[in-house]
Short mmCIF file of C-alpha atoms in Angstrom, two decimals:
data_model
loop_
_atom_site.label_atom_id
_atom_site.label_comp_id
_atom_site.label_asym_id
_atom_site.label_seq_id
_atom_site.Cartn_x
_atom_site.Cartn_y
_atom_site.Cartn_z
CA MET T 14 7.05 153.18 89.03
CA ALA T 15 8.09 154.31 85.54
CA GLN T 16 11.82 154.20 84.93
CA PRO T 17 13.76 156.28 82.39
CA ASN T 18 15.14 154.38 79.41
CA LEU T 19 18.39 155.80 78.10
CA ASN T 20 18.09 153.75 74.92
CA GLU T 21 14.98 155.66 73.87
CA THR T 22 15.81 159.19 72.86
CA SER T 23 14.18 161.92 70.86
CA SER T 24 15.67 163.24 67.62
CA SER T 25 18.65 164.53 69.61
CA ASN T 26 20.64 162.41 72.03
CA PHE T 27 21.31 163.27 75.66
CA HIS T 28 24.15 165.37 77.05
CA ILE T 29 25.19 163.60 80.24
CA ALA T 30 27.58 164.74 82.98
CA MET T 31 29.59 162.30 85.13
CA PHE T 32 30.98 163.33 88.52
CA PRO T 33 32.47 160.40 90.44
CA TRP T 34 34.30 160.34 93.76
CA PHE T 35 37.98 161.14 93.28
CA ALA T 36 39.17 157.51 93.31
CA MET T 37 40.01 155.10 90.49
CA GLY T 38 37.66 152.46 91.89
CA HIS T 39 34.82 154.90 91.25
CA SER T 40 36.03 156.74 88.15
CA ILE T 41 36.63 153.53 86.16
CA PRO T 42 33.05 152.19 86.56
CA PHE T 43 31.75 155.66 85.67
CA LEU T 44 33.86 155.58 82.52
CA HIS T 45 32.65 152.07 81.65
CA LEU T 46 29.09 153.38 81.87
CA SER T 47 30.09 156.42 79.81
CA ASN T 48 31.44 154.15 77.07
CA GLU T 49 28.17 152.23 76.96
CA LEU T 50 26.14 155.42 76.73
CA ALA T 51 28.44 156.94 74.11
CA ALA T 52 28.09 153.77 72.03
CA ARG T 53 24.39 154.65 71.86
CA GLY T 54 25.16 158.16 70.62
CA HIS T 55 24.95 160.13 73.87
CA ARG T 56 27.45 162.91 74.62
CA ILE T 57 29.36 162.75 77.91
CA SER T 58 31.08 165.49 79.91
CA PHE T 59 33.24 163.67 82.46
CA LEU T 60 34.22 165.86 85.40
CA LEU T 61 37.42 164.80 87.16
CA PRO T 62 40.87 166.07 88.23
CA LYS T 63 43.64 166.41 85.63
CA LYS T 64 45.77 163.64 87.14
CA ALA T 65 42.88 161.20 86.85
CA GLN T 66 42.33 162.18 83.21
CA ILE T 67 45.83 161.01 82.34
CA GLN T 68 45.27 157.70 84.09
CA LEU T 69 41.91 157.08 82.42
CA GLN T 70 42.37 158.34 78.88
CA HIS T 71 43.31 154.90 77.52
CA LEU T 72 39.93 153.59 78.71
CA ASN T 73 37.98 156.25 76.81
CA LEU T 74 36.67 154.27 73.84
CA HIS T 75 34.69 157.16 72.34
CA SER T 76 36.85 160.26 72.54
CA ASP T 77 34.63 161.94 69.94
CA LEU T 78 31.70 161.81 72.39
CA ILE T 79 33.34 161.59 75.84
CA ALA T 80 35.10 164.80 76.88
CA PHE T 81 37.15 165.00 80.08
CA CYS T 82 36.49 168.28 81.88
CA SER T 83 39.00 169.38 84.51
CA VAL T 84 38.03 169.87 88.14
CA THR T 85 40.50 171.82 90.28
CA VAL T 86 40.83 170.11 93.66
CA PRO T 87 41.37 172.80 96.31
CA HIS T 88 44.11 172.35 98.87
CA ILE T 89 42.87 171.35 102.32
CA GLU T 90 45.05 171.71 105.40
CA GLY T 91 46.31 168.25 106.30
CA LEU T 92 46.46 166.98 102.72
CA PRO T 93 49.80 166.81 100.88
CA GLU T 94 50.23 169.50 98.23
CA GLY T 95 48.97 168.34 94.85
CA THR T 96 46.52 165.76 96.20
CA GLU T 97 43.84 165.08 93.61
CA THR T 98 42.69 161.49 94.11
CA ALA T 99 42.54 158.85 96.82
CA SER T 100 45.56 157.18 95.20
CA ASP T 101 47.70 160.12 96.33
CA ILE T 102 47.08 159.64 100.05
CA PRO T 103 46.71 156.99 102.77
CA ILE T 104 43.15 155.91 103.47
CA SER T 105 43.20 157.79 106.79
CA LEU T 106 43.23 161.09 104.87
CA THR T 107 40.28 160.38 102.58
CA PRO T 108 37.87 162.33 104.86
CA LEU T 109 39.92 165.43 104.03
CA LEU T 110 39.68 164.59 100.33
CA ALA T 111 35.90 164.47 100.80
CA THR T 112 36.09 168.00 102.19
CA ALA T 113 38.08 169.03 99.12
CA MET T 114 35.45 167.50 96.86
CA ASP T 115 32.69 169.38 98.66
CA ARG T 116 34.57 172.61 98.05
CA THR T 117 34.36 172.04 94.29
CA ARG T 118 30.61 172.66 94.51
CA GLN T 119 30.83 176.14 92.97
CA GLN T 120 32.93 174.77 90.09
CA ILE T 121 30.39 172.04 89.35
CA GLN T 122 27.46 174.43 89.57
CA GLY T 123 29.24 176.91 87.31
CA PHE T 124 29.92 174.20 84.74
CA LEU T 125 26.30 173.01 84.69
CA VAL T 126 24.98 176.57 84.39
CA SER T 127 27.44 177.50 81.64
CA CYS T 128 26.45 174.47 79.58
CA GLY T 129 22.85 175.69 79.60
CA VAL T 130 23.86 179.22 78.58
CA ASN T 131 25.96 177.93 75.68
CA ASP T 132 23.23 175.69 74.24
CA ARG T 133 25.01 172.58 75.52
CA LYS T 134 22.52 171.97 78.31
CA ILE T 135 23.18 168.97 80.51
CA ASP T 136 20.15 166.67 80.51
CA MET T 137 21.26 164.47 83.40
CA ILE T 138 24.16 163.91 85.76
CA PHE T 139 25.50 160.76 87.41
CA TYR T 140 27.25 161.20 90.78
CA ASP T 141 27.97 159.25 93.95
CA PHE T 142 29.71 160.89 96.95
CA ALA T 143 28.81 164.50 96.08
CA HIS T 144 25.58 164.47 98.09
CA TRP T 145 24.89 168.13 97.29
CA VAL T 146 24.46 167.61 93.53
CA PRO T 147 20.63 167.35 93.73
CA GLU T 148 20.49 170.74 95.44
CA ILE T 149 22.14 172.22 92.35
CA THR T 150 20.22 170.34 89.68
CA ARG T 151 16.74 171.03 91.06
CA GLY T 152 16.82 174.60 89.85
CA LEU T 153 18.40 173.76 86.50
CA GLY T 154 15.99 171.16 85.18
CA ILE T 155 18.68 168.46 85.20
CA LYS T 156 17.84 164.88 86.17
CA CYS T 157 20.27 163.39 88.69
CA PHE T 158 21.16 159.74 89.12
CA CYS T 159 23.07 158.43 92.11
CA TYR T 160 25.37 155.71 90.81
CA GLY T 161 26.41 152.93 93.22
CA VAL T 162 29.59 151.10 92.26
CA VAL T 163 29.29 148.74 95.26
CA CYS T 164 27.06 145.67 95.03
CA ALA T 165 23.41 146.00 96.01
CA ALA T 166 23.68 143.51 98.90
CA VAL T 167 26.33 145.56 100.69
CA THR T 168 24.44 148.79 100.07
CA ALA T 169 21.21 147.24 101.38
CA MET T 170 23.02 146.00 104.48
CA ILE T 171 24.78 149.24 105.36
CA ILE T 172 23.51 152.38 103.60
CA VAL T 173 19.75 152.47 104.17
CA PRO T 174 17.49 154.71 106.29
CA ALA T 175 16.30 151.67 108.29
CA ARG T 176 19.72 151.59 109.97
CA ASN T 177 18.38 154.51 112.03
CA MET T 178 21.74 155.51 113.47
CA PRO T 179 21.52 156.89 117.04
CA LYS T 180 22.23 160.62 117.24
CA ASP T 181 22.25 161.04 121.01
CA ARG T 182 25.23 158.75 121.66
CA PRO T 183 28.19 157.17 119.85
CA VAL T 184 27.36 154.27 117.53
CA THR T 185 28.59 150.90 118.82
CA GLU T 186 29.35 147.57 117.16
CA GLU T 187 26.17 146.29 118.80
CA ASP T 188 24.17 148.83 116.76
CA LEU T 189 25.70 147.50 113.53
CA ARG T 190 25.70 143.79 114.29
CA ASP T 191 22.22 142.95 113.00
CA PRO T 192 20.93 143.66 109.49
CA PRO T 193 18.50 146.59 109.20
CA PRO T 194 14.77 145.87 109.57
CA GLY T 195 13.30 144.24 106.48
CA TYR T 196 16.68 143.22 105.05
CA PRO T 197 15.78 140.43 102.59
CA SER T 198 18.39 137.75 103.34
CA SER T 199 19.38 135.61 106.32
CA THR T 200 22.50 134.27 104.61
CA VAL T 201 24.12 137.31 102.97
CA VAL T 202 25.09 138.99 106.24
CA MET T 203 28.08 140.46 108.04
CA LEU T 204 29.95 137.97 110.21
CA PRO T 205 30.46 138.81 113.89
CA GLY T 206 33.87 140.11 114.81
CA ARG T 207 36.08 141.68 112.18
CA GLU T 208 33.40 142.19 109.52
CA VAL T 209 31.10 144.01 111.92
CA GLN T 210 34.05 146.00 113.27
CA SER T 211 34.83 147.10 109.71
CA LEU T 212 31.41 148.77 109.51
CA MET T 213 32.39 151.32 112.13
CA PHE T 214 33.95 153.47 109.40
CA ILE T 215 30.48 154.54 108.23
CA THR T 216 30.07 156.49 111.48
CA MET T 217 33.32 158.43 111.06
CA PRO T 218 33.48 162.03 109.75
CA TYR T 219 33.73 162.11 105.96
CA GLY T 220 33.94 165.79 105.09
CA ASP T 221 32.93 168.86 107.07
CA GLY T 222 29.99 168.19 109.39
CA ILE T 223 28.94 164.88 107.85
CA ASN T 224 29.84 161.22 108.29
CA PHE T 225 30.07 158.52 105.63
CA TYR T 226 26.61 157.08 106.33
CA GLU T 227 24.96 160.51 106.19
CA ARG T 228 26.82 161.43 103.01
CA LEU T 229 25.66 158.38 101.09
CA THR T 230 22.09 158.24 102.37
CA THR T 231 21.67 161.94 101.59
CA ALA T 232 23.06 161.36 98.09
CA VAL T 233 20.50 158.64 97.38
CA LYS T 234 17.56 160.45 98.99
CA GLY T 235 18.07 163.44 96.70
CA CYS T 236 18.36 161.63 93.37
CA ASP T 237 15.73 160.96 90.73
CA ALA T 238 16.81 157.32 90.47
CA PHE T 239 19.42 155.08 92.08
CA CYS T 240 21.60 153.18 89.61
CA ILE T 241 23.52 150.05 90.60
CA ARG T 242 26.02 147.96 88.68
CA THR T 243 24.18 144.66 89.01
CA CYS T 244 21.35 142.63 87.48
CA ARG T 245 18.01 141.31 88.72
CA GLU T 246 19.02 137.66 88.37
CA VAL T 247 21.82 138.15 90.90
CA GLU T 248 20.61 140.87 93.30
CA GLY T 249 16.99 141.55 92.49
CA VAL T 250 15.72 141.15 96.06
CA PHE T 251 18.29 143.62 97.38
CA CYS T 252 17.39 146.17 94.71
CA ASP T 253 13.71 145.80 95.58
CA TYR T 254 14.61 146.45 99.22
CA LEU T 255 16.59 149.56 98.29
CA GLU T 256 13.70 150.81 96.17
CA ALA T 257 11.33 150.39 99.11
CA GLN T 258 13.75 152.03 101.53
CA TYR T 259 14.42 155.13 99.45
CA LYS T 260 11.13 155.25 97.51
CA LYS T 261 13.18 155.78 94.36
CA PRO T 262 13.42 153.77 91.13
CA VAL T 263 16.44 151.45 91.21
CA LEU T 264 17.99 150.93 87.79
CA MET T 265 20.10 147.82 87.21
CA TYR T 266 22.37 147.99 84.19
CA GLY T 267 24.56 144.89 84.35
CA PHE T 268 28.21 144.42 85.19
CA TYR T 269 30.02 146.90 82.95
#
């Protein structure tokens, strides 16, 4: 399957949007990727809350090409006033932050549309938890890339369609104990007990009407290509498995 090469451009370079989950552990890898792309002459519009901009500005190595664009995080009942990122709240409240992110959809769509009107058309967008991005980009002629900041082995173990989560009853630890069908390793596995118990979070609500597993599998199913921060020498078999599971190109771009 042919894969896009961001190093090969036409006479004009790409205008790329970045929209990571509102957490430093996601925004920083997105910015590392942005720096690499900007070093090749591509222009980046990085969508994130104002508070995160302040925390990340010292990592922007190409301020002439990487522009931070503010996203207003709406207040959700149950979140402290002024919450913008996962750093502002205990982990138990992150599902509400996911709801807040989903309610920025109109802002993100408006930004992408306005760029096209003003001759600054976005060519592609990288996203992760905002599973609805492909629904927006389809009508705008924008390529969308789901960017996984977690290693390919963990993603292949947990976030694949072959998990086939039961919908007619609650998910149990027994359902999560074994790797999904076709998983390519007998040694890189979850250990019984605490590690398997930790997987139960993927079945919990993570936003309005969606759980964590559904959010991430939907995000990958809708993209044009799945990008992972890894390399073939380390995790090639897991990336091949993900490509077969989602029937999408999997792009490996190293450990930026």
